[in-house]
Coordinates of C-alpha atoms in Angstrom, one line a residue:
X1 CA 0.0 0.0 0.0
X2 CA 1.5 3.4 -0.9
X3 CA 2.2 5.7 2.0
X4 CA 0.7 9.1 2.4
X5 CA 4.0 10.7 1.1
X6 CA 4.3 8.5 -1.9
X7 CA 5.5 10.6 -4.8
X8 CA 7.3 13.2 -2.5
X9 CA 11.0 13.4 -3.2
X10 CA 13.3 14.6 -0.5
X11 CA 16.9 15.8 -1.0
X12 CA 18.7 15.3 2.3
X13 CA 21.8 17.6 2.6
X14 CA 22.3 17.1 6.3
X15 CA 24.6 15.1 8.6
X16 CA 24.5 13.3 11.9
X17 CA 21.1 13.3 13.6
X18 CA 18.4 16.0 13.5
X19 CA 18.2 16.6 9.8
X20 CA 18.7 12.9 8.9
X21 CA 16.0 11.9 11.4
X22 CA 13.6 14.3 9.8
X23 CA 14.2 12.8 6.3
X24 CA 14.1 9.3 7.7
X25 CA 10.7 9.9 9.2
X26 CA 9.4 11.2 5.9
X27 CA 10.8 8.1 4.2
X28 CA 9.0 5.8 6.6
X29 CA 5.7 7.1 5.3
X30 CA 6.5 6.9 1.6
X31 CA 8.8 9.7 0.7
X32 CA 11.8 9.0 -1.6
X33 CA 14.9 10.3 0.1
X34 CA 18.2 11.0 -1.7
X35 CA 21.0 11.7 0.7
X36 CA 24.0 13.8 -0.4
X37 CA 27.2 12.6 1.3
X38 CA 30.9 13.7 1.1
X39 CA 32.9 11.3 -1.1
X40 CA 35.3 9.1 0.8
X41 CA 33.8 9.7 4.3
X42 CA 30.1 10.2 4.1
X43 CA 27.9 11.2 7.0
X44 CA 30.0 11.3 10.3
X45 CA 27.2 9.1 11.8
X46 CA 28.6 6.2 9.7
X47 CA 31.7 6.1 12.0
X48 CA 30.1 6.3 15.4
X49 CA 31.0 3.2 17.5
X50 CA 30.2 0.4 17.9
X51 CA 31.3 -0.6 14.4
X52 CA 30.3 -3.6 12.4
X53 CA 32.7 -4.3 9.5
X54 CA 33.8 -0.7 9.8
X55 CA 30.3 0.9 9.8
X56 CA 28.4 2.2 12.8
X57 CA 25.7 -0.2 14.0
X58 CA 23.5 2.8 14.4
X59 CA 23.7 3.5 10.7
X60 CA 21.1 0.8 10.2
X61 CA 18.5 3.2 11.7
X62 CA 20.0 6.6 10.8
X63 CA 20.5 5.7 7.1
X64 CA 17.6 3.4 6.3
X65 CA 15.1 4.1 3.5
X66 CA 17.6 6.4 1.7
X67 CA 19.6 6.4 -1.5
X68 CA 23.2 7.6 -1.1
X69 CA 24.7 10.0 -3.7
X70 CA 28.2 11.4 -3.1
X71 CA 28.9 15.0 -4.0
X72 CA 31.8 17.1 -2.8
X73 CA 30.1 20.3 -1.9
X74 CA 33.4 22.1 -1.7
X75 CA 34.0 21.6 -5.5
X76 CA 33.1 24.6 -7.6
X77 CA 30.9 22.5 -9.9
X78 CA 28.9 20.8 -7.0
X79 CA 26.3 23.6 -6.7
X80 CA 25.1 23.1 -10.2
X81 CA 24.8 19.4 -9.7
X82 CA 22.9 19.9 -6.4
X83 CA 20.7 22.3 -8.2
X84 CA 19.8 19.7 -10.9
X85 CA 19.0 17.3 -8.1
X86 CA 16.9 19.9 -6.3
X87 CA 14.9 20.6 -9.5
X88 CA 13.5 17.0 -9.1
X89 CA 12.8 17.3 -5.4
X90 CA 9.8 18.6 -3.4
X91 CA 11.7 19.1 -0.2
X92 CA 15.3 19.8 0.7
X93 CA 16.4 19.1 4.3
X94 CA 19.7 20.6 5.4
X95 CA 21.5 21.5 8.7
X96 CA 24.6 23.4 7.6
X97 CA 25.2 26.9 9.0
X98 CA 23.6 29.7 6.9
X99 CA 27.1 31.0 5.9
X100 CA 28.1 27.5 4.8
X101 CA 25.0 27.2 2.5
X102 CA 25.8 30.5 1.0
X103 CA 29.5 29.5 0.5
X104 CA 28.4 26.3 -1.3
X105 CA 25.8 28.3 -3.3
X106 CA 23.1 25.9 -2.2
X107 CA 21.1 28.2 0.0
X108 CA 17.3 28.6 -0.4
X109 CA 17.5 31.3 -3.1
X110 CA 20.1 29.3 -5.0
X111 CA 17.9 26.1 -5.1
X112 CA 14.6 27.9 -5.8
X113 CA 16.2 29.0 -9.0
X114 CA 16.1 25.4 -10.0
X115 CA 12.7 24.5 -8.5
X116 CA 10.4 27.5 -8.1
X117 CA 8.0 25.8 -5.7
X118 CA 10.7 24.1 -3.6
X119 CA 10.3 23.5 0.2
X120 CA 13.5 23.8 2.2
X121 CA 13.6 22.7 5.9
X122 CA 16.8 24.3 7.4
X123 CA 17.8 23.2 10.8
X124 CA 20.7 25.1 12.3
X125 CA 21.9 25.7 15.9
X126 CA 20.3 29.1 16.4
X127 CA 18.2 29.6 13.3
X128 CA 19.0 31.9 10.3
X129 CA 18.3 35.2 12.0
X130 CA 19.5 36.8 15.2
X131 CA 22.9 37.6 16.6
X132 CA 23.9 33.9 17.0
X133 CA 22.8 32.8 13.6
X134 CA 26.3 31.8 12.5
X135 CA 27.4 30.1 15.7
X136 CA 28.0 26.3 15.4
X137 CA 26.1 24.0 17.8
X138 CA 25.1 20.4 18.5
X139 CA 22.3 18.9 20.5
X140 CA 24.1 19.2 23.9
X141 CA 24.7 22.9 23.2
X142 CA 21.1 23.4 22.3
X143 CA 19.9 21.6 25.4
X144 CA 22.0 23.8 27.6
X145 CA 21.0 27.0 25.7
X146 CA 17.3 26.1 25.9
X147 CA 17.4 25.5 29.7
X148 CA 16.9 21.8 29.8
X149 CA 20.4 21.1 31.2
X150 CA 19.9 23.8 33.8
X151 CA 17.0 22.0 35.3
X152 CA 18.3 18.4 34.9
X153 CA 20.1 16.8 37.9
X154 CA 19.7 16.9 41.7
X155 CA 19.6 20.1 43.7
X156 CA 23.0 19.5 45.4
X157 CA 24.8 18.5 42.2
X158 CA 25.9 20.0 38.9
X159 CA 23.6 20.3 35.8
X160 CA 23.4 17.0 34.0
X161 CA 22.8 16.1 30.3
X162 CA 19.8 13.9 29.6
X163 CA 20.8 10.3 28.9
X164 CA 20.4 10.9 25.1
X165 CA 20.9 14.1 23.0
X166 CA 17.2 14.8 23.0
X167 CA 17.5 18.1 21.1
X168 CA 18.4 16.1 18.0
X169 CA 15.3 13.8 18.4
X170 CA 12.8 16.6 19.3
X171 CA 14.1 18.9 16.5
X172 CA 14.2 16.0 14.0
X173 CA 10.5 15.3 14.7
X174 CA 9.6 18.9 14.6
X175 CA 11.5 19.4 11.3
X176 CA 9.5 16.5 9.7
X177 CA 6.3 18.3 11.0
X178 CA 7.6 21.6 9.6
X179 CA 8.1 19.9 6.2
X180 CA 4.4 18.8 6.3
X181 CA 3.3 22.4 7.1
X182 CA 5.5 23.8 4.3
X183 CA 4.3 21.3 1.8
X184 CA 0.7 22.1 2.7
X185 CA 1.3 25.8 2.3
X186 CA 3.2 25.2 -1.0
X187 CA 0.3 23.2 -2.3
X188 CA -2.2 25.9 -1.3
X189 CA -0.2 28.8 -2.8
X190 CA 2.2 27.4 -5.3
X191 CA 4.9 29.4 -3.7
X192 CA 8.3 28.2 -2.4
X193 CA 8.6 27.7 1.4
X194 CA 11.5 28.0 3.8
X195 CA 11.2 26.5 7.3
X196 CA 13.9 28.0 9.5
X197 CA 14.3 26.0 12.7
X198 CA 16.9 26.6 15.5
X199 CA 18.0 23.4 17.1
X200 CA 17.1 24.8 20.6
X201 CA 13.6 26.1 19.7
X202 CA 11.5 22.9 19.6
X203 CA 13.1 21.9 22.9
X204 CA 12.3 25.2 24.5
X205 CA 8.7 25.0 23.2
X206 CA 8.3 21.5 24.6
X207 CA 9.0 22.7 28.2
X208 CA 5.6 24.4 28.7
X209 CA 6.2 25.4 32.3
X210 CA 9.7 26.8 32.1
X211 CA 9.2 30.3 30.9
X212 CA 5.6 30.9 32.1
X213 CA 6.6 29.9 35.6
X214 CA 9.4 32.4 35.5
X215 CA 7.1 35.1 34.2
X216 CA 4.6 34.4 37.0
X217 CA 7.0 34.1 39.9
X218 CA 10.2 35.9 38.9
X219 CA 12.1 32.8 39.9
X220 CA 13.9 30.4 37.5
X221 CA 13.1 26.8 38.0
X222 CA 16.1 25.0 39.5
X223 CA 17.1 21.3 39.5
X224 CA 14.8 19.0 41.5
X225 CA 16.2 15.6 40.6
X226 CA 13.4 13.2 39.8
X227 CA 10.7 15.3 41.4
X228 CA 8.2 17.3 39.4
X229 CA 7.8 21.0 40.4
X230 CA 4.0 20.8 39.8
X231 CA 3.1 17.2 40.8
X232 CA 3.6 15.0 43.9
X233 CA 4.1 12.1 44.2
X234 CA 6.1 12.0 40.9
X235 CA 9.4 10.1 41.2
X236 CA 11.4 7.0 40.6
X237 CA 11.0 4.5 43.5
X238 CA 13.2 1.5 44.2
X239 CA 11.5 -1.9 44.6
X240 CA 12.4 -4.6 47.0
X241 CA 14.1 -6.6 44.3
X242 CA 16.3 -3.7 43.3
X243 CA 14.4 -2.4 40.2
X244 CA 13.1 1.1 39.7
X245 CA 9.5 2.1 39.2
X246 CA 8.2 5.4 37.6
X247 CA 5.1 6.5 39.5
X248 CA 3.6 9.9 38.6
X249 CA 0.3 10.6 40.3
X250 CA -0.4 13.4 37.8
X251 CA -4.1 13.9 38.5
X252 CA -6.4 13.9 41.6
X253 CA -8.1 10.7 40.4
X254 CA -4.7 8.9 40.0
X255 CA -3.7 10.0 43.5
X256 CA -7.0 8.7 45.0
X257 CA -6.4 5.4 43.3
X258 CA -2.9 5.2 44.7
X259 CA -4.1 5.9 48.2
X260 CA -6.5 3.0 47.9
X261 CA -3.8 0.7 46.5
X262 CA -1.5 1.7 49.3
X263 CA -4.2 1.1 51.9
X264 CA -3.3 4.4 53.4
X265 CA -6.6 6.2 54.1
X266 CA -4.9 8.9 56.2
X267 CA -3.2 10.2 53.0
X268 CA -6.6 11.0 51.5
X269 CA -6.5 14.2 53.5
X270 CA -4.0 15.5 50.9
X271 CA -6.7 15.8 48.2
X272 CA -5.3 18.7 46.2
X273 CA -2.0 19.0 44.3
X274 CA -1.2 22.1 46.3
X275 CA -1.4 20.3 49.6
X276 CA 0.6 17.4 48.3
X277 CA 3.4 19.7 47.1
X278 CA 3.3 21.4 50.5
X279 CA 3.8 18.0 52.1
X280 CA 6.0 16.6 49.4
X281 CA 8.7 15.1 51.8
X282 CA 6.1 13.1 53.8
X283 CA 4.2 11.9 50.7
X284 CA 7.3 10.9 48.7
X285 CA 8.6 9.1 51.8
X286 CA 5.4 7.1 52.2
X287 CA 5.2 6.1 48.6
X288 CA 8.9 5.2 48.6
X289 CA 8.4 2.9 51.6
X290 CA 5.3 1.3 50.0
X291 CA 7.2 0.5 46.8
X292 CA 10.2 -0.8 48.7
X293 CA 8.0 -3.4 50.4
X294 CA 7.2 -5.0 47.0
X295 CA 9.0 -6.7 44.1
X296 CA 8.5 -5.0 40.8
X297 CA 6.3 -7.5 38.9
X298 CA 3.6 -8.1 41.6
X299 CA 3.6 -4.4 42.5
X300 CA 3.1 -3.4 38.8
X301 CA 0.2 -5.9 38.6
X302 CA -1.3 -4.5 41.9
X303 CA -1.1 -0.9 40.7
X304 CA -2.4 -1.8 37.2
X305 CA -5.5 -3.5 38.8
X306 CA -6.0 -0.3 40.8
X307 CA -5.8 1.8 37.6
X308 CA -2.6 3.6 38.7
X309 CA -0.2 4.6 35.9
X310 CA 3.3 3.3 36.5
X311 CA 6.0 1.5 34.7
X312 CA 9.5 0.0 35.1
X313 CA 12.7 1.8 34.2
X314 CA 13.7 -0.4 31.3
X315 CA 17.1 -1.2 29.9
X316 CA 17.6 -2.0 26.2
X317 CA 17.5 -5.7 27.2
X318 CA 14.2 -5.2 29.0
X319 CA 12.7 -3.4 26.0
X320 CA 13.8 -6.0 23.5
X321 CA 12.3 -8.8 25.6
X322 CA 9.0 -7.0 26.4
X323 CA 5.9 -8.7 24.9
X324 CA 4.1 -5.4 24.4
X325 CA 7.1 -3.9 22.5
X326 CA 7.1 -7.1 20.3
X327 CA 3.4 -7.0 19.7
X328 CA 3.5 -3.4 18.6
X329 CA 6.5 -3.8 16.4
X330 CA 8.3 -1.1 18.3
X331 CA 11.5 -3.1 18.0
X332 CA 11.9 -5.4 15.0
X333 CA 14.5 -7.7 13.4
X334 CA 15.7 -6.7 9.9
X335 CA 18.2 -8.3 7.6
X336 CA 20.7 -6.1 5.9
X337 CA 20.5 -6.6 2.2
X338 CA 24.2 -5.9 1.8
X339 CA 25.9 -8.2 4.4
X340 CA 23.0 -10.5 5.4
X341 CA 23.4 -9.5 9.0
X342 CA 20.3 -9.6 11.2
X343 CA 19.9 -6.5 13.4
X344 CA 17.5 -5.3 16.1
X345 CA 16.3 -1.8 15.2
X346 CA 13.5 0.5 16.4
X347 CA 10.4 0.3 14.3
X348 CA 8.3 3.3 13.3
X349 CA 6.2 5.1 15.9
X350 CA 2.5 5.0 15.8
X351 CA -0.1 2.9 13.9
X352 CA -2.5 4.3 11.4
X353 CA -5.9 3.1 10.1
X354 CA -5.5 4.2 6.5
X355 CA -1.9 3.5 5.7
X356 CA 1.2 1.6 6.9
X357 CA 4.7 2.9 7.6
X358 CA 7.6 0.9 6.3
X359 CA 11.2 0.3 7.2
X360 CA 11.9 0.0 3.5
X361 CA 15.5 -0.5 2.3
X362 CA 18.6 -1.1 4.3
X363 CA 20.9 1.8 5.1
X364 CA 22.9 2.4 1.9
X365 CA 26.6 1.9 1.3
X366 CA 28.4 5.2 0.7
X367 CA 27.7 6.5 -2.8
X368 CA 25.8 3.3 -3.7
X369 CA 23.2 5.1 -5.8
X370 CA 25.3 7.9 -7.3
X371 CA 25.4 6.6 -10.8
X372 CA 21.7 5.5 -10.9
X373 CA 20.4 8.8 -9.5
X374 CA 22.5 11.0 -11.8
X375 CA 21.5 8.8 -14.8
X376 CA 17.9 9.7 -14.0
X377 CA 18.9 13.3 -14.4
X378 CA 19.9 12.5 -18.0
X379 CA 23.7 12.3 -17.5
X380 CA 25.4 9.8 -19.6
X381 CA 27.8 7.2 -18.2
X382 CA 30.7 9.0 -19.6
X383 CA 29.6 12.3 -18.1
X384 CA 29.2 10.6 -14.7
X385 CA 32.6 9.1 -15.0
X386 CA 34.0 12.5 -15.9
X387 CA 32.5 14.0 -12.8
X388 CA 34.0 11.3 -10.7
X389 CA 37.4 11.7 -12.3
X390 CA 37.4 15.4 -11.5
X391 CA 36.3 14.8 -7.9
X392 CA 32.9 16.4 -8.1
X393 CA 31.3 13.2 -7.0

């Protein structure tokens, strides 16, 4: 069954995570993605350990569903070739700094000359405007700049990075969303569209309480460990068998159910979130003691029967063995068409009634599709060989 983006062609001129994630998400729902890579080295993500036969194991996820075309963007003839590729594309995804795009002559205005109704999604550290527009940055820089790092960690310790560079993930998802908005606007107006996204911006937008709390109180939210500034109880609690349980009583109804499950009627007196936050130390201590009296599996079953939201802190091994994860296809086994190796990879997120997502083709070898894609542009084999001989591709 064709996906909803069947017929949409994406030119991915990005590296590492946020941009490639955006194009990968589009590909999972039917878009054709052509990835431009540097000859000889390719996307730096190809070299991130652990390596399998010299290629990053993570490349199986980062690079899947894409064709790889090598073009040396530093070469003076590269911009014309990228322009020809852009003329066949609906969307260009890039994450170079604005000045770099201008230096390579592949900025929005350059590529629109080849495709008048082109959509460009440009992810950069700080966006294309403002005094920091030309600063370099990666996910960890964006997380610190957006305030997430400031509020992560325990009160008596230093700020701490999240366990994964979430800015790349959040911005990658937002960039795919931005591509859909821009395509919709392009289809309504027939005009080219530029989506300009700073890497920090989706992360800042995600933290709904951060700025409004400061505006209302004049105080910046500080680190609170695993506690939630607006909710109690909301923490990670250790079970008798040494596992950890996430238990957020985020609503009054959830709190009342928890009180019943704990058989602690005296706690019913704290029937508002305000009162529970005021007595946070007592409440967190009582919940921690309750959890510590139970092993994880029977406790999870008890709380589930009571209608209390909770869940284990899973490792990768736990996730891969979980029956629900398997039933949903959240983790799947795929066979690499190049080396025959079977790998565990994340599946697509969500399930849809009218269409299916697909993992599609394996992550490509570097430059695997260069000749085929350029031949589609009308270049003869001798012309392609000439470009290769002169180092353009």
